[in-house]
mmCIF file of C-alpha atoms and ligand atoms in Angstrom:
data_model
loop_
_atom_site.group_PDB
_atom_site.id
_atom_site.type_symbol
_atom_site.label_atom_id
_atom_site.label_comp_id
_atom_site.label_asym_id
_atom_site.label_seq_id
_atom_site.Cartn_x
_atom_site.Cartn_y
_atom_site.Cartn_z
ATOM 1 C CA MET A 1 -10.839 -20.605 -11.340
ATOM 2 C CA LYS A 2 -8.064 -18.672 -9.209
ATOM 3 C CA ASN A 3 -7.661 -19.556 -5.631
ATOM 4 C CA VAL A 4 -6.990 -16.378 -3.794
ATOM 5 C CA SER A 5 -5.448 -15.643 -0.118
ATOM 6 C CA ILE A 6 -5.719 -12.431 1.492
ATOM 7 C CA ILE A 7 -4.024 -11.000 4.241
ATOM 8 C CA GLY A 8 -5.739 -8.123 5.923
ATOM 9 C CA SER A 9 -9.058 -9.514 4.855
ATOM 10 C CA THR A 10 -10.959 -7.175 7.137
ATOM 11 C CA GLY A 11 -9.312 -3.986 5.893
ATOM 12 C CA SER A 12 -10.052 -1.470 3.161
ATOM 13 C CA ILE A 13 -8.136 -3.640 0.525
ATOM 14 C CA GLY A 14 -9.211 -6.827 1.817
ATOM 15 C CA THR A 15 -12.762 -6.111 1.911
ATOM 16 C CA GLN A 16 -12.770 -4.570 -1.606
ATOM 17 C CA THR A 17 -10.950 -7.852 -2.928
ATOM 18 C CA LEU A 18 -13.768 -9.815 -1.253
ATOM 19 C CA SER A 19 -16.203 -7.488 -3.210
ATOM 20 C CA VAL A 20 -14.551 -8.221 -6.410
ATOM 21 C CA ILE A 21 -14.447 -12.006 -5.913
ATOM 22 C CA ARG A 22 -18.230 -11.723 -4.776
ATOM 23 C CA GLU A 23 -18.915 -10.383 -8.437
ATOM 24 C CA HIS A 24 -17.300 -13.079 -10.031
ATOM 25 C CA PRO A 25 -17.951 -16.546 -8.337
ATOM 26 C CA ASP A 26 -17.194 -18.359 -11.705
ATOM 27 C CA LEU A 27 -13.619 -16.871 -11.657
ATOM 28 C CA PHE A 28 -12.497 -16.794 -7.900
ATOM 29 C CA SER A 29 -12.495 -18.682 -5.152
ATOM 30 C CA VAL A 30 -10.955 -17.811 -1.488
ATOM 31 C CA ALA A 31 -8.287 -20.038 -0.144
ATOM 32 C CA ALA A 32 -6.978 -18.500 3.022
ATOM 33 C CA LEU A 33 -7.641 -15.242 4.975
ATOM 34 C CA SER A 34 -6.157 -13.455 7.811
ATOM 35 C CA CYS A 35 -7.220 -10.288 9.882
ATOM 36 C CA GLY A 36 -5.736 -8.513 12.783
ATOM 37 C CA ARG A 37 -8.623 -7.983 15.512
ATOM 38 C CA ASN A 38 -11.846 -7.734 13.664
ATOM 39 C CA ILE A 39 -13.000 -11.144 14.346
ATOM 40 C CA SER A 40 -16.654 -10.686 13.990
ATOM 41 C CA LEU A 41 -16.071 -9.183 10.464
ATOM 42 C CA LEU A 42 -13.802 -12.260 9.688
ATOM 43 C CA ALA A 43 -16.317 -14.581 10.890
ATOM 44 C CA ASP A 44 -18.871 -13.101 8.355
ATOM 45 C CA GLU A 45 -16.327 -13.433 5.619
ATOM 46 C CA ILE A 46 -15.704 -17.258 6.681
ATOM 47 C CA ARG A 47 -19.374 -18.028 6.498
ATOM 48 C CA GLU A 48 -19.663 -16.325 3.015
ATOM 49 C CA PHE A 49 -16.443 -17.528 1.543
ATOM 50 C CA HIS A 50 -15.681 -20.714 3.209
ATOM 51 C CA PRO A 51 -11.689 -20.251 3.384
ATOM 52 C CA ALA A 52 -9.883 -23.502 4.391
ATOM 53 C CA VAL A 53 -7.352 -21.960 6.846
ATOM 54 C CA VAL A 54 -7.496 -18.497 8.504
ATOM 55 C CA SER A 55 -5.387 -16.514 10.926
ATOM 56 C CA VAL A 56 -5.839 -13.902 13.595
ATOM 57 C CA GLU A 57 -3.167 -11.714 15.418
ATOM 58 C CA ARG A 58 -3.778 -12.924 18.941
ATOM 59 C CA GLU A 59 -4.256 -16.438 20.337
ATOM 60 C CA GLU A 60 -7.026 -15.443 22.474
ATOM 61 C CA ASP A 61 -8.818 -14.310 19.279
ATOM 62 C CA ALA A 62 -8.426 -17.591 17.627
ATOM 63 C CA GLU A 63 -10.298 -19.066 20.750
ATOM 64 C CA LYS A 64 -12.933 -16.561 20.302
ATOM 65 C CA LEU A 65 -13.701 -16.996 16.847
ATOM 66 C CA LYS A 66 -14.385 -20.702 17.103
ATOM 67 C CA GLU A 67 -17.248 -19.380 19.255
ATOM 68 C CA PHE A 68 -18.588 -17.045 16.665
ATOM 69 C CA LEU A 69 -18.584 -19.955 14.270
ATOM 70 C CA THR A 70 -20.451 -22.307 16.174
ATOM 71 C CA GLY A 71 -23.122 -24.014 13.620
ATOM 72 C CA CYS A 72 -21.094 -23.459 10.574
ATOM 73 C CA GLN A 73 -17.985 -25.332 9.396
ATOM 74 C CA ILE A 74 -14.687 -24.202 11.326
ATOM 75 C CA PRO A 75 -11.686 -23.596 9.135
ATOM 76 C CA LYS A 76 -8.178 -24.300 10.421
ATOM 77 C CA ILE A 77 -7.671 -21.116 12.672
ATOM 78 C CA SER A 78 -3.986 -19.994 13.407
ATOM 79 C CA PHE A 79 -2.627 -17.086 14.978
ATOM 80 C CA GLY A 80 0.559 -14.564 15.116
ATOM 81 C CA GLU A 81 3.418 -14.361 12.477
ATOM 82 C CA GLU A 82 3.457 -18.083 12.013
ATOM 83 C CA GLY A 83 -0.586 -18.040 11.081
ATOM 84 C CA LEU A 84 0.232 -15.088 8.847
ATOM 85 C CA ILE A 85 2.713 -17.291 6.912
ATOM 86 C CA GLU A 86 0.529 -20.059 6.827
ATOM 87 C CA VAL A 87 -2.190 -18.176 5.167
ATOM 88 C CA SER A 88 0.434 -16.659 2.775
ATOM 89 C CA THR A 89 1.723 -19.768 1.593
ATOM 90 C CA TYR A 90 -1.229 -21.958 1.783
ATOM 91 C CA SER A 91 -0.797 -24.932 -0.797
ATOM 92 C CA SER A 92 -3.858 -24.699 -2.855
ATOM 93 C CA SER A 93 -3.772 -20.718 -3.411
ATOM 94 C CA ASP A 94 -2.549 -19.155 -6.554
ATOM 95 C CA ILE A 95 -2.263 -15.707 -5.855
ATOM 96 C CA LEU A 96 -1.806 -13.887 -2.405
ATOM 97 C CA VAL A 97 -3.336 -10.242 -2.062
ATOM 98 C CA SER A 98 -1.234 -8.341 0.613
ATOM 99 C CA GLY A 99 -3.595 -5.656 2.175
ATOM 100 C CA ILE A 100 -2.072 -5.438 5.331
ATOM 101 C CA VAL A 101 -0.734 -1.972 6.572
ATOM 102 C CA GLY A 102 2.937 -1.871 7.745
ATOM 103 C CA MET A 103 6.415 -3.614 7.850
ATOM 104 C CA ARG A 104 4.850 -6.904 9.219
ATOM 105 C CA GLY A 105 3.958 -7.143 5.603
ATOM 106 C CA ILE A 106 7.365 -8.291 4.229
ATOM 107 C CA LYS A 107 7.726 -11.537 5.844
ATOM 108 C CA PRO A 108 4.556 -13.054 4.635
ATOM 109 C CA THR A 109 5.477 -11.884 1.063
ATOM 110 C CA VAL A 110 8.912 -13.229 1.132
ATOM 111 C CA ALA A 111 7.374 -16.587 2.266
ATOM 112 C CA ALA A 112 4.866 -16.504 -0.331
ATOM 113 C CA ILE A 113 7.216 -15.663 -3.034
ATOM 114 C CA LYS A 114 9.381 -18.732 -1.953
ATOM 115 C CA ALA A 115 6.283 -20.626 -1.982
ATOM 116 C CA LYS A 116 5.638 -19.816 -5.871
ATOM 117 C CA LYS A 117 2.579 -17.710 -5.280
ATOM 118 C CA ASP A 118 1.965 -14.713 -7.333
ATOM 119 C CA ILE A 119 1.671 -11.766 -5.095
ATOM 120 C CA ALA A 120 -0.971 -9.037 -5.465
ATOM 121 C CA LEU A 121 0.755 -6.210 -3.735
ATOM 122 C CA ALA A 122 -0.997 -3.395 -1.740
ATOM 123 C CA ASN A 123 1.292 -3.217 1.272
ATOM 124 C CA LYS A 124 3.839 -0.284 0.458
ATOM 125 C CA GLU A 125 6.303 -1.417 2.892
ATOM 126 C CA THR A 126 7.224 -4.613 1.196
ATOM 127 C CA LEU A 127 9.016 -2.536 -1.284
ATOM 128 C CA VAL A 128 9.854 0.594 0.334
ATOM 129 C CA CYS A 129 11.827 -1.459 2.606
ATOM 130 C CA ALA A 130 12.922 -4.504 0.884
ATOM 131 C CA GLY A 131 12.623 -3.852 -2.677
ATOM 132 C CA HIS A 132 16.061 -4.878 -3.235
ATOM 133 C CA ILE A 133 15.433 -8.244 -1.826
ATOM 134 C CA ILE A 134 11.896 -8.596 -3.145
ATOM 135 C CA MET A 135 12.206 -7.744 -6.873
ATOM 136 C CA PRO A 136 15.210 -10.292 -7.417
ATOM 137 C CA LEU A 137 13.541 -13.027 -5.451
ATOM 138 C CA ALA A 138 10.485 -12.666 -7.581
ATOM 139 C CA LYS A 139 12.581 -13.357 -10.659
ATOM 140 C CA GLU A 140 14.344 -16.074 -9.190
ATOM 141 C CA TYR A 141 11.020 -17.994 -7.941
ATOM 142 C CA GLY A 142 9.455 -16.937 -11.251
ATOM 143 C CA VAL A 143 6.380 -15.030 -9.765
ATOM 144 C CA SER A 144 4.570 -12.133 -10.532
ATOM 145 C CA ILE A 145 4.329 -8.879 -8.549
ATOM 146 C CA LEU A 146 1.196 -7.343 -9.510
ATOM 147 C CA PRO A 147 0.596 -3.799 -8.154
ATOM 148 C CA VAL A 148 -2.718 -3.117 -6.522
ATOM 149 C CA ASP A 149 -1.959 0.613 -5.503
ATOM 150 C CA SER A 150 -4.007 2.543 -7.934
ATOM 151 C CA GLU A 151 -1.147 4.703 -9.337
ATOM 152 C CA HIS A 152 0.944 1.693 -9.643
ATOM 153 C CA SER A 153 -1.648 -0.196 -11.109
ATOM 154 C CA ALA A 154 -2.144 2.577 -13.790
ATOM 155 C CA ILE A 155 1.474 2.810 -14.474
ATOM 156 C CA PHE A 156 1.468 -1.289 -15.155
ATOM 157 C CA GLN A 157 -1.443 -0.830 -17.465
ATOM 158 C CA SER A 158 0.140 1.943 -19.105
ATOM 159 C CA LEU A 159 2.992 -0.226 -19.869
ATOM 160 C CA GLN A 160 1.248 -3.174 -21.486
ATOM 161 C CA GLY A 161 2.642 -3.743 -24.833
ATOM 162 C CA ASN A 162 5.383 -1.517 -24.343
ATOM 163 C CA GLU A 163 8.036 -4.019 -22.996
ATOM 164 C CA GLY A 164 11.788 -3.062 -23.954
ATOM 165 C CA ASN A 165 10.657 0.563 -24.689
ATOM 166 C CA ARG A 166 12.554 2.999 -22.542
ATOM 167 C CA ILE A 167 10.479 4.947 -19.831
ATOM 168 C CA GLU A 168 11.639 8.476 -19.981
ATOM 169 C CA LYS A 169 9.639 9.244 -16.962
ATOM 170 C CA ILE A 170 6.671 8.341 -14.848
ATOM 171 C CA ILE A 171 3.983 10.803 -14.130
ATOM 172 C CA LEU A 172 2.719 9.716 -10.304
ATOM 173 C CA THR A 173 -0.437 11.366 -9.520
ATOM 174 C CA ALA A 174 -1.453 12.550 -6.016
ATOM 175 C CA SER A 175 -4.833 13.679 -4.972
ATOM 176 C CA GLY A 176 -3.089 16.022 -2.760
ATOM 177 C CA GLY A 177 -5.182 14.966 0.229
ATOM 178 C CA PRO A 178 -7.186 17.519 2.243
ATOM 179 C CA PHE A 179 -4.524 20.170 2.911
ATOM 180 C CA PHE A 180 -3.143 20.861 -0.471
ATOM 181 C CA GLY A 181 -2.549 24.609 -1.124
ATOM 182 C CA MET A 182 -2.435 25.320 2.357
ATOM 183 C CA SER A 183 0.619 27.139 3.580
ATOM 184 C CA LYS A 184 2.955 25.888 6.361
ATOM 185 C CA ASP A 185 1.244 28.431 8.905
ATOM 186 C CA ASP A 186 -2.001 26.861 8.154
ATOM 187 C CA LEU A 187 -0.976 23.315 8.601
ATOM 188 C CA LYS A 188 0.102 24.573 12.224
ATOM 189 C CA LYS A 189 -3.352 24.382 13.175
ATOM 190 C CA VAL A 190 -4.975 21.278 11.302
ATOM 191 C CA THR A 191 -6.431 18.502 13.477
ATOM 192 C CA VAL A 192 -6.490 14.912 13.423
ATOM 193 C CA ASP A 193 -10.395 14.845 11.964
ATOM 194 C CA ASP A 194 -9.119 17.549 9.175
ATOM 195 C CA ALA A 195 -6.505 15.146 8.269
ATOM 196 C CA LEU A 196 -8.872 11.967 8.314
ATOM 197 C CA LYS A 197 -11.032 13.676 5.473
ATOM 198 C CA ASN A 198 -9.917 12.437 2.178
ATOM 199 C CA PRO A 199 -11.730 13.935 -0.654
ATOM 200 C CA ASN A 200 -11.585 10.977 -3.242
ATOM 201 C CA TRP A 201 -10.588 7.679 -1.675
ATOM 202 C CA ASP A 202 -11.604 5.548 0.874
ATOM 203 C CA MET A 203 -8.819 4.246 2.737
ATOM 204 C CA GLY A 204 -7.598 2.917 6.347
ATOM 205 C CA ALA A 205 -6.432 5.810 8.928
ATOM 206 C CA LYS A 206 -2.888 5.389 8.520
ATOM 207 C CA VAL A 207 -2.867 5.639 4.730
ATOM 208 C CA THR A 208 -5.244 8.747 5.022
ATOM 209 C CA ILE A 209 -2.814 10.784 7.427
ATOM 210 C CA ASP A 210 -0.017 10.032 5.092
ATOM 211 C CA SER A 211 -2.135 11.087 2.220
ATOM 212 C CA ALA A 212 -2.593 14.328 3.833
ATOM 213 C CA SER A 213 1.118 14.568 4.701
ATOM 214 C CA MET A 214 1.951 13.526 1.067
ATOM 215 C CA VAL A 215 4.224 10.880 2.769
ATOM 216 C CA ASN A 216 2.151 8.389 1.048
ATOM 217 C CA LYS A 217 2.982 9.652 -2.261
ATOM 218 C CA GLY A 218 6.845 9.331 -0.999
ATOM 219 C CA LEU A 219 6.498 6.078 -0.313
ATOM 220 C CA GLU A 220 4.785 5.510 -3.701
ATOM 221 C CA VAL A 221 7.750 6.974 -5.320
ATOM 222 C CA MET A 222 9.718 4.310 -3.994
ATOM 223 C CA GLU A 223 7.429 1.695 -4.630
ATOM 224 C CA ALA A 224 7.330 2.697 -8.377
ATOM 225 C CA HIS A 225 11.172 2.884 -8.281
ATOM 226 C CA TRP A 226 11.433 -0.810 -7.437
ATOM 227 C CA LEU A 227 8.370 -2.225 -9.440
ATOM 228 C CA PHE A 228 9.161 -0.634 -12.893
ATOM 229 C CA ASP A 229 13.081 -0.124 -12.209
ATOM 230 C CA VAL A 230 13.100 3.587 -13.033
ATOM 231 C CA PRO A 231 15.424 6.031 -11.218
ATOM 232 C CA ILE A 232 13.933 8.078 -8.306
ATOM 233 C CA ASP A 233 14.714 11.175 -10.116
ATOM 234 C CA ASP A 234 12.467 10.073 -13.188
ATOM 235 C CA ILE A 235 9.489 9.736 -11.287
ATOM 236 C CA LYS A 236 7.567 13.131 -11.198
ATOM 237 C CA VAL A 237 4.634 13.652 -8.583
ATOM 238 C CA HIS A 238 1.848 15.489 -10.029
ATOM 239 C CA VAL A 239 -0.909 16.643 -7.719
ATOM 240 C CA HIS A 240 -3.986 16.097 -9.768
ATOM 241 C CA ARG A 241 -7.041 17.049 -7.493
ATOM 242 C CA GLN A 242 -9.842 15.211 -9.668
ATOM 243 C CA SER A 243 -8.148 11.590 -8.897
ATOM 244 C CA ILE A 244 -9.209 10.589 -12.642
ATOM 245 C CA LEU A 245 -5.860 10.086 -14.169
ATOM 246 C CA HIS A 246 -4.321 7.371 -11.761
ATOM 247 C CA SER A 247 -0.775 7.732 -13.117
ATOM 248 C CA ALA A 248 1.174 8.031 -16.643
ATOM 249 C CA VAL A 249 4.368 6.858 -18.381
ATOM 250 C CA GLN A 250 5.979 8.977 -20.783
ATOM 251 C CA PHE A 251 8.122 7.069 -23.420
ATOM 252 C CA SER A 252 11.461 8.645 -25.050
ATOM 253 C CA ASP A 253 9.140 9.592 -28.376
ATOM 254 C CA GLY A 254 7.280 11.928 -25.986
ATOM 255 C CA ALA A 255 4.132 9.864 -25.974
ATOM 256 C CA VAL A 256 2.445 9.593 -22.800
ATOM 257 C CA MET A 257 0.282 6.675 -21.687
ATOM 258 C CA ALA A 258 -2.126 6.820 -19.002
ATOM 259 C CA GLN A 259 -5.084 4.920 -17.239
ATOM 260 C CA LEU A 260 -7.879 6.885 -16.209
ATOM 261 C CA GLY A 261 -11.069 5.863 -14.487
ATOM 262 C CA THR A 262 -13.580 6.605 -11.396
ATOM 263 C CA PRO A 263 -11.451 6.371 -8.101
ATOM 264 C CA ASP A 264 -12.528 2.856 -7.172
ATOM 265 C CA MET A 265 -9.962 0.663 -5.613
ATOM 266 C CA ARG A 266 -11.795 -2.504 -6.980
ATOM 267 C CA LEU A 267 -10.538 -1.913 -10.561
ATOM 268 C CA PRO A 268 -6.702 -2.168 -9.590
ATOM 269 C CA ILE A 269 -7.694 -5.129 -7.319
ATOM 270 C CA GLN A 270 -9.500 -6.998 -9.990
ATOM 271 C CA TYR A 271 -6.667 -6.191 -12.660
ATOM 272 C CA ALA A 272 -4.215 -7.832 -10.531
ATOM 273 C CA LEU A 273 -6.186 -10.647 -10.132
ATOM 274 C CA THR A 274 -7.426 -11.137 -13.699
ATOM 275 C CA TYR A 275 -4.214 -9.767 -15.390
ATOM 276 C CA PRO A 276 -3.764 -9.796 -18.548
ATOM 277 C CA ALA A 277 -7.281 -10.149 -18.921
ATOM 278 C CA ARG A 278 -10.065 -7.465 -18.249
ATOM 279 C CA GLU A 279 -13.668 -8.637 -16.814
ATOM 280 C CA GLU A 280 -16.971 -6.695 -16.301
ATOM 281 C CA LEU A 281 -16.879 -4.632 -13.041
ATOM 282 C CA SER A 282 -20.135 -2.863 -11.526
ATOM 283 C CA GLY A 283 -20.256 0.510 -10.508
ATOM 284 C CA LYS A 284 -20.283 4.132 -11.995
ATOM 285 C CA LYS A 285 -18.057 4.261 -15.075
ATOM 286 C CA LEU A 286 -16.018 7.470 -16.171
ATOM 287 C CA ASP A 287 -17.843 10.083 -18.030
ATOM 288 C CA LEU A 288 -15.362 12.848 -19.254
ATOM 289 C CA PHE A 289 -18.450 15.141 -19.942
ATOM 290 C CA GLU A 290 -19.054 15.157 -16.403
ATOM 291 C CA ILE A 291 -15.571 15.812 -15.342
ATOM 292 C CA ARG A 292 -14.758 18.386 -17.770
ATOM 293 C CA ALA A 293 -11.444 19.248 -16.643
ATOM 294 C CA LEU A 294 -8.220 17.630 -15.355
ATOM 295 C CA THR A 295 -5.703 19.838 -13.464
ATOM 296 C CA PHE A 296 -2.096 19.116 -12.514
ATOM 297 C CA GLU A 297 0.151 21.034 -10.188
ATOM 298 C CA GLU A 298 3.688 20.503 -8.440
ATOM 299 C CA PRO A 299 3.905 20.101 -4.662
ATOM 300 C CA ASP A 300 5.460 22.479 -2.594
ATOM 301 C CA PRO A 301 8.387 20.673 -1.166
ATOM 302 C CA LEU A 302 8.665 23.302 1.757
ATOM 303 C CA VAL A 303 5.120 22.649 2.910
ATOM 304 C CA PHE A 304 5.138 18.996 2.295
ATOM 305 C CA LYS A 305 8.412 18.120 3.756
ATOM 306 C CA GLY A 306 7.821 14.432 4.070
ATOM 307 C CA LEU A 307 7.472 13.930 0.435
ATOM 308 C CA LYS A 308 10.810 15.463 -0.003
ATOM 309 C CA LEU A 309 12.478 13.564 2.602
ATOM 310 C CA ALA A 310 10.878 10.200 1.087
ATOM 311 C CA ILE A 311 12.787 11.161 -2.207
ATOM 312 C CA ASP A 312 15.877 12.002 -0.463
ATOM 313 C CA VAL A 313 15.958 8.481 1.271
ATOM 314 C CA GLY A 314 14.757 6.920 -2.013
ATOM 315 C CA ARG A 315 17.958 8.095 -3.738
ATOM 316 C CA ALA A 316 20.021 7.198 -1.017
ATOM 317 C CA GLY A 317 18.395 3.511 -0.449
ATOM 318 C CA GLY A 318 19.960 0.932 1.888
ATOM 319 C CA ASN A 319 18.350 1.153 5.292
ATOM 320 C CA LEU A 320 17.002 4.550 5.233
ATOM 321 C CA PRO A 321 13.817 4.162 3.523
ATOM 322 C CA THR A 322 13.235 1.718 6.472
ATOM 323 C CA ALA A 323 13.929 4.403 8.858
ATOM 324 C CA PHE A 324 11.716 6.702 7.082
ATOM 325 C CA ASN A 325 8.731 4.429 7.101
ATOM 326 C CA ALA A 326 9.281 3.181 10.698
ATOM 327 C CA ALA A 327 9.362 6.835 11.907
ATOM 328 C CA ASP A 328 6.477 7.738 9.987
ATOM 329 C CA GLU A 329 4.570 5.033 11.443
ATOM 330 C CA GLU A 330 5.306 5.761 14.859
ATOM 331 C CA ALA A 331 4.649 9.638 14.259
ATOM 332 C CA VAL A 332 1.319 8.778 12.600
ATOM 333 C CA LYS A 333 0.376 6.725 15.599
ATOM 334 C CA LEU A 334 1.414 9.877 17.707
ATOM 335 C CA PHE A 335 -0.731 12.281 15.836
ATOM 336 C CA LEU A 336 -3.579 10.143 15.803
ATOM 337 C CA GLU A 337 -3.327 9.882 19.648
ATOM 338 C CA ARG A 338 -3.143 13.768 19.600
ATOM 339 C CA LYS A 339 0.118 13.842 21.214
ATOM 340 C CA ILE A 340 1.905 15.462 18.477
ATOM 341 C CA GLY A 341 0.921 18.357 15.802
ATOM 342 C CA PHE A 342 0.693 17.305 12.120
ATOM 343 C CA LEU A 343 3.913 19.106 10.925
ATOM 344 C CA GLU A 344 5.783 17.288 13.576
ATOM 345 C CA ILE A 345 5.111 14.039 11.744
ATOM 346 C CA ALA A 346 7.708 15.137 9.051
ATOM 347 C CA ASP A 347 10.063 16.674 11.578
ATOM 348 C CA ILE A 348 10.299 13.157 13.716
ATOM 349 C CA ILE A 349 11.090 11.504 10.355
ATOM 350 C CA GLU A 350 13.835 13.918 9.528
ATOM 351 C CA ARG A 351 15.438 13.266 12.799
ATOM 352 C CA ALA A 352 15.229 9.746 12.596
ATOM 353 C CA ILE A 353 16.799 9.568 9.218
ATOM 354 C CA ASP A 354 19.634 11.706 10.500
ATOM 355 C CA GLU A 355 20.163 9.388 13.306
ATOM 356 C CA THR A 356 20.220 6.310 11.395
ATOM 357 C CA GLU A 357 23.562 4.544 10.760
ATOM 358 C CA PHE A 358 23.821 3.637 7.073
ATOM 359 C CA ILE A 359 23.730 0.109 6.037
ATOM 360 C CA CYS A 360 23.878 0.244 2.110
ATOM 361 C CA SER A 361 22.382 -3.303 1.422
ATOM 362 C CA PRO A 362 20.483 -4.299 4.476
ATOM 363 C CA THR A 363 19.215 -8.246 4.946
ATOM 364 C CA LEU A 364 15.976 -8.775 6.336
ATOM 365 C CA SER A 365 16.818 -8.784 9.987
ATOM 366 C CA GLU A 366 18.790 -5.616 9.378
ATOM 367 C CA ILE A 367 15.780 -4.164 7.949
ATOM 368 C CA GLU A 368 13.669 -5.478 10.900
ATOM 369 C CA GLU A 369 16.260 -3.978 13.456
ATOM 370 C CA THR A 370 16.340 -0.528 11.674
ATOM 371 C CA GLY A 371 12.546 -0.082 11.889
ATOM 372 C CA GLU A 372 12.431 -1.442 15.425
ATOM 373 C CA ALA A 373 15.365 0.796 16.757
ATOM 374 C CA THR A 374 13.644 3.688 14.965
ATOM 375 C CA LYS A 375 10.477 3.216 16.500
ATOM 376 C CA GLU A 376 12.074 2.780 20.016
ATOM 377 C CA ARG A 377 13.994 6.160 19.892
ATOM 378 C CA ILE A 378 10.896 8.002 19.018
ATOM 379 C CA ARG A 379 8.761 6.065 21.772
ATOM 380 C CA LYS A 380 11.533 7.052 24.063
ATOM 381 C CA GLY A 381 10.669 10.530 22.935
ATOM 382 C CA PHE A 382 13.554 12.265 21.355
ATOM 383 C CA LEU A 383 11.557 15.080 20.280
HETATM 384 MN MN1 MN3 B 1 -2.029 4.987 -4.037
#
């Protein structure tokens, strides 16, 4: 029986993790949960899964949650950053699923590694901003970082049995989002609603916008670089509209190993929890006769400038990926508030990177400072 803790339990990754756990009551139990502000859903999760510890973002919600739970057994309730760390390091848990979005995912992951928890990692920022700290730390404490992101899970699955074999390149696939094939002029006119339509994957708003701008794929290039120790320039983004081949690895003899499947996040989540075993999973299985054709195209770096910028900062390293990510978080917020146009997201990122003072190997607090300073400059309206 594996005891699972989840941060971000009411989000897209969190709820899908719980649905995997629901399918396998013999394999998993829930140790601890945390969420942001969706306390009514958290209350439902507590009633169903009986975690020992939970945490919410705000103190007032911790109080409110108790009222939601009258008549049932109330777990220990914490809040804020301390609460998040309490959930991440909870003594009886074996593995932490990090499903929260943003840079606030870094600290709880560091704490969990130091508490010797394996990490099922969906939070991209942890590796994008702090990969140079996280990967050696995981090694030092002997914990596994298991990718939950579908592409990285596919790469991880493709690498099984190939330990020690040199990777020549990683084929990182992208759905391309709702705007692939459009010109820059077309993109000037797109709206928030257009950007929120992802044809294949069901994700939170931030990731969906990042998917439309392909900034998400840029973050994933950096994530893959850290997870698999492959140079940025050996990671090639392939737009694959069907989202069936979830990514692949080419070895030095030319062999390409890939993982294919229907687009369903529950598979990479479950594999991270059951690795190296595979277990039953409900839902539609892939039928290649139905798919018929798989296509692969190269993204245009002039149209998807955010992707190109990500590859540049990934190569440069230091605190620039943090500046990139923080600028994107702030710019996406502005876009969702309908204060800027879609193409301005990448313009803001570009300017933020230019204005960042380079730190070669930033500490966790320097990462935080770079992130905060970048957001602050954007909030003050430098455009
Ligand atoms: Mn992905």
